[in-house]
Amino acid sequence: RKLTENGVIAAARTGDMRAFSELVRRYEQTVYRYSFKLCRDREKAEETFQDTFINVYRKLGTFDGRSRFSTWLYAIVTNNCLMRHRKRKIREIEESLEALESPATSPDGKFVHDIARWDETPADIVMDKELRAEIEKAIGKLPPDYRIVFTLRDMEGKSTEETARIAGISKEAAKSRLRRARAFLRGQLTPYMAHPVRRKADK
């Protein structure tokens, strides 16, 4: 007999590893997809994915059921991604200071940017690869706090209330950040969208 989500959670909280594995199986795609959208990098998304389920294993006893389990899970992913971003910024500053003393270059001088898939989200839009790449670049320029709200609302289809709970902010703050994120993206994409005829002629 297949256990309900609450049944799986209750069993996992007692230390039942089969139940915990089932919990991972049910949510692994959701966690990885959201991690990728926030981190914008496959390696960082995989690290966030691993950190998240380690956190879930350690903190499952603190889940009180007052919110949905998915909301609690999204909040863990969000916190992990923000922590990685902050650590990366600190590391970049340290590396910049070191570079002033001893300039260094990348071994191959190449940087690979993975473009996240959009076809598995509520924001499902048919668009050419060129436009998709432009949108990905624009989203990547959003500050993390704004990217989180935009991703949850416009890409994951979460409500304002749930977005606010996941991000740990008020509903008004969530609405404000979403408005600013959308305005920023419109500003980034306006030059591209203003000349669709020219773009077609260039192809």
Short mmCIF file of C-alpha atoms in Angstrom, two decimals:
data_model
loop_
_atom_site.label_atom_id
_atom_site.label_comp_id
_atom_site.label_asym_id
_atom_site.label_seq_id
_atom_site.Cartn_x
_atom_site.Cartn_y
_atom_site.Cartn_z
CA ARG A 1 0.00 0.00 0.00
CA LYS A 2 1.38 3.38 -1.05
CA LEU A 3 1.91 5.78 1.84
CA THR A 4 0.57 9.32 1.74
CA GLU A 5 3.07 12.19 1.90
CA ASN A 6 2.32 12.65 5.62
CA GLY A 7 2.82 8.93 6.16
CA VAL A 8 6.19 8.98 4.41
CA ILE A 9 7.29 12.04 6.40
CA ALA A 10 6.17 10.48 9.70
CA ALA A 11 8.05 7.26 8.92
CA ALA A 12 11.17 9.15 7.82
CA ARG A 13 11.14 11.12 11.07
CA THR A 14 11.47 7.86 13.00
CA GLY A 15 14.69 7.08 11.12
CA ASP A 16 13.15 4.79 8.48
CA MET A 17 15.68 5.07 5.64
CA ARG A 18 13.32 3.50 3.09
CA ALA A 19 10.81 6.23 3.86
CA PHE A 20 13.49 8.91 3.57
CA SER A 21 14.62 7.48 0.22
CA GLU A 22 11.00 7.63 -0.94
CA LEU A 23 10.83 11.28 0.14
CA VAL A 24 13.97 12.03 -1.88
CA ARG A 25 12.56 10.18 -4.89
CA ARG A 26 9.33 12.20 -4.77
CA TYR A 27 11.05 15.58 -4.57
CA GLU A 28 14.44 15.20 -6.26
CA GLN A 29 13.34 16.61 -9.63
CA THR A 30 11.57 19.58 -8.01
CA VAL A 31 14.58 20.38 -5.81
CA TYR A 32 17.12 20.09 -8.63
CA ARG A 33 15.02 22.14 -11.07
CA TYR A 34 14.54 24.96 -8.56
CA SER A 35 18.22 24.82 -7.52
CA PHE A 36 19.26 25.18 -11.17
CA LYS A 37 17.01 28.19 -11.72
CA LEU A 38 18.41 29.98 -8.69
CA CYS A 39 22.07 29.03 -9.03
CA ARG A 40 22.20 29.29 -12.86
CA ASP A 41 24.98 26.71 -12.93
CA ARG A 42 24.85 22.91 -13.12
CA GLU A 43 27.66 22.23 -10.65
CA LYS A 44 26.32 24.70 -8.07
CA ALA A 45 22.81 23.29 -8.54
CA GLU A 46 24.07 19.76 -7.86
CA GLU A 47 25.88 20.93 -4.73
CA THR A 48 22.77 22.78 -3.53
CA PHE A 49 20.70 19.67 -4.26
CA GLN A 50 22.99 17.53 -2.09
CA ASP A 51 23.12 20.11 0.70
CA THR A 52 19.34 20.38 0.69
CA PHE A 53 18.68 16.69 1.29
CA ILE A 54 21.42 16.55 3.93
CA ASN A 55 19.58 19.41 5.66
CA VAL A 56 16.25 17.63 5.24
CA TYR A 57 17.68 14.48 6.83
CA ARG A 58 19.09 16.43 9.77
CA LYS A 59 16.15 18.80 10.28
CA LEU A 60 13.14 16.65 9.42
CA GLY A 61 12.31 16.45 13.12
CA THR A 62 11.80 20.23 13.17
CA PHE A 63 9.14 20.15 10.42
CA ASP A 64 5.92 20.88 12.33
CA GLY A 65 3.42 20.52 9.49
CA ARG A 66 2.08 24.06 9.85
CA SER A 67 3.15 24.79 6.28
CA ARG A 68 3.17 22.42 3.34
CA PHE A 69 6.21 20.17 3.16
CA SER A 70 7.05 21.55 -0.29
CA THR A 71 7.08 25.10 1.13
CA TRP A 72 9.50 24.02 3.86
CA LEU A 73 11.65 22.28 1.23
CA TYR A 74 11.72 25.31 -1.09
CA ALA A 75 12.84 27.48 1.85
CA ILE A 76 15.79 25.14 2.51
CA VAL A 77 16.84 25.27 -1.16
CA THR A 78 16.52 29.07 -1.15
CA ASN A 79 18.68 29.43 1.97
CA ASN A 80 21.31 27.05 0.61
CA CYS A 81 21.53 28.92 -2.68
CA LEU A 82 21.83 32.30 -0.91
CA MET A 83 24.56 30.93 1.35
CA ARG A 84 26.48 29.65 -1.68
CA HIS A 85 26.11 33.02 -3.37
CA ARG A 86 27.45 34.87 -0.32
CA LYS A 87 30.37 32.45 0.07
CA ARG A 88 31.15 32.80 -3.64
CA LYS A 89 31.15 36.61 -3.37
CA ILE A 90 33.54 36.46 -0.40
CA ARG A 91 35.77 34.05 -2.35
CA GLU A 92 35.73 36.34 -5.41
CA ILE A 93 36.80 39.32 -3.28
CA GLU A 94 39.62 37.29 -1.74
CA GLU A 95 40.73 36.08 -5.18
CA SER A 96 40.62 39.65 -6.53
CA LEU A 97 42.86 40.82 -3.70
CA GLU A 98 45.26 37.96 -4.37
CA ALA A 99 45.24 38.77 -8.09
CA LEU A 100 46.49 42.28 -7.32
CA GLU A 101 49.63 40.71 -5.90
CA SER A 102 50.05 37.87 -8.41
CA PRO A 103 47.87 38.09 -11.56
CA ALA A 104 46.58 34.74 -12.72
CA THR A 105 44.57 33.51 -15.70
CA SER A 106 42.20 30.61 -16.27
CA PRO A 107 43.98 27.49 -17.63
CA ASP A 108 41.85 27.38 -20.78
CA GLY A 109 40.31 30.85 -20.65
CA LYS A 110 36.88 29.39 -21.27
CA PHE A 111 33.72 29.67 -19.19
CA VAL A 112 30.73 27.44 -19.81
CA HIS A 113 27.22 28.70 -19.05
CA ASP A 114 24.42 26.19 -18.88
CA ILE A 115 20.99 27.36 -19.95
CA ALA A 116 18.19 26.03 -17.77
CA ARG A 117 15.27 24.24 -19.37
CA TRP A 118 11.97 26.10 -19.34
CA ASP A 119 9.75 23.37 -20.76
CA GLU A 120 8.92 21.81 -17.38
CA THR A 121 7.58 24.94 -15.70
CA PRO A 122 4.26 26.86 -15.60
CA ALA A 123 6.05 29.60 -17.55
CA ASP A 124 6.01 27.34 -20.60
CA ILE A 125 6.59 29.57 -23.66
CA VAL A 126 7.44 28.67 -27.22
CA MET A 127 10.38 30.83 -28.19
CA ASP A 128 13.40 30.62 -30.44
CA LYS A 129 16.77 29.74 -28.95
CA GLU A 130 18.08 33.26 -29.41
CA LEU A 131 15.31 34.84 -27.33
CA ARG A 132 15.57 32.09 -24.73
CA ALA A 133 19.29 32.81 -24.36
CA GLU A 134 18.60 36.54 -23.99
CA ILE A 135 16.04 35.87 -21.25
CA GLU A 136 18.43 33.53 -19.45
CA LYS A 137 21.15 36.19 -19.50
CA ALA A 138 18.73 38.80 -18.17
CA ILE A 139 17.53 36.54 -15.34
CA GLY A 140 21.15 35.80 -14.46
CA LYS A 141 21.73 39.54 -13.90
CA LEU A 142 18.96 39.79 -11.30
CA PRO A 143 20.16 40.17 -7.69
CA PRO A 144 19.60 36.84 -5.85
CA ASP A 145 16.77 38.20 -3.64
CA TYR A 146 14.83 39.34 -6.71
CA ARG A 147 15.66 36.22 -8.73
CA ILE A 148 14.22 34.04 -5.95
CA VAL A 149 10.86 35.85 -5.98
CA PHE A 150 10.71 35.95 -9.79
CA THR A 151 11.55 32.25 -10.05
CA LEU A 152 8.99 31.21 -7.45
CA ARG A 153 6.15 33.37 -8.81
CA ASP A 154 6.65 33.43 -12.58
CA MET A 155 8.52 30.19 -13.21
CA GLU A 156 7.33 27.87 -10.44
CA GLY A 157 3.80 29.27 -10.32
CA LYS A 158 3.75 29.76 -6.55
CA SER A 159 1.25 32.13 -4.93
CA THR A 160 2.39 35.41 -3.40
CA GLU A 161 1.70 33.99 0.07
CA GLU A 162 3.78 30.87 -0.47
CA THR A 163 6.56 32.83 -2.16
CA ALA A 164 6.73 35.13 0.86
CA ARG A 165 6.88 32.17 3.26
CA ILE A 166 9.62 30.44 1.27
CA ALA A 167 11.71 33.60 0.97
CA GLY A 168 11.08 34.59 4.59
CA ILE A 169 9.68 38.02 3.70
CA SER A 170 6.33 39.80 3.88
CA LYS A 171 3.72 39.59 1.10
CA GLU A 172 4.25 43.27 0.33
CA ALA A 173 8.01 42.75 0.02
CA ALA A 174 7.39 39.78 -2.30
CA LYS A 175 5.09 41.88 -4.49
CA SER A 176 7.58 44.75 -4.55
CA ARG A 177 10.52 42.52 -5.50
CA LEU A 178 8.46 40.83 -8.22
CA ARG A 179 7.47 44.20 -9.71
CA ARG A 180 11.09 45.35 -9.70
CA ALA A 181 12.35 42.06 -11.13
CA ARG A 182 9.84 42.21 -13.99
CA ALA A 183 10.68 45.88 -14.66
CA PHE A 184 14.39 45.05 -14.72
CA LEU A 185 13.83 42.15 -17.16
CA ARG A 186 11.66 44.31 -19.41
CA GLY A 187 14.42 46.91 -19.45
CA GLN A 188 17.02 44.28 -20.31
CA LEU A 189 14.93 42.76 -23.11
CA THR A 190 13.44 45.93 -24.63
CA PRO A 191 16.38 46.59 -27.00
CA TYR A 192 16.19 42.99 -28.18
CA MET A 193 12.40 42.94 -28.61
CA ALA A 194 12.28 46.34 -30.30
CA HIS A 195 13.73 45.05 -33.58
CA PRO A 196 12.08 41.66 -34.33
CA VAL A 197 12.03 42.35 -38.08
CA ARG A 198 15.76 43.07 -38.11
CA ARG A 199 16.43 39.89 -36.14
CA LYS A 200 14.50 37.80 -38.67
CA ALA A 201 16.36 39.47 -41.54
CA ASP A 202 19.69 38.69 -39.89
CA LYS A 203 18.97 34.96 -39.83
#
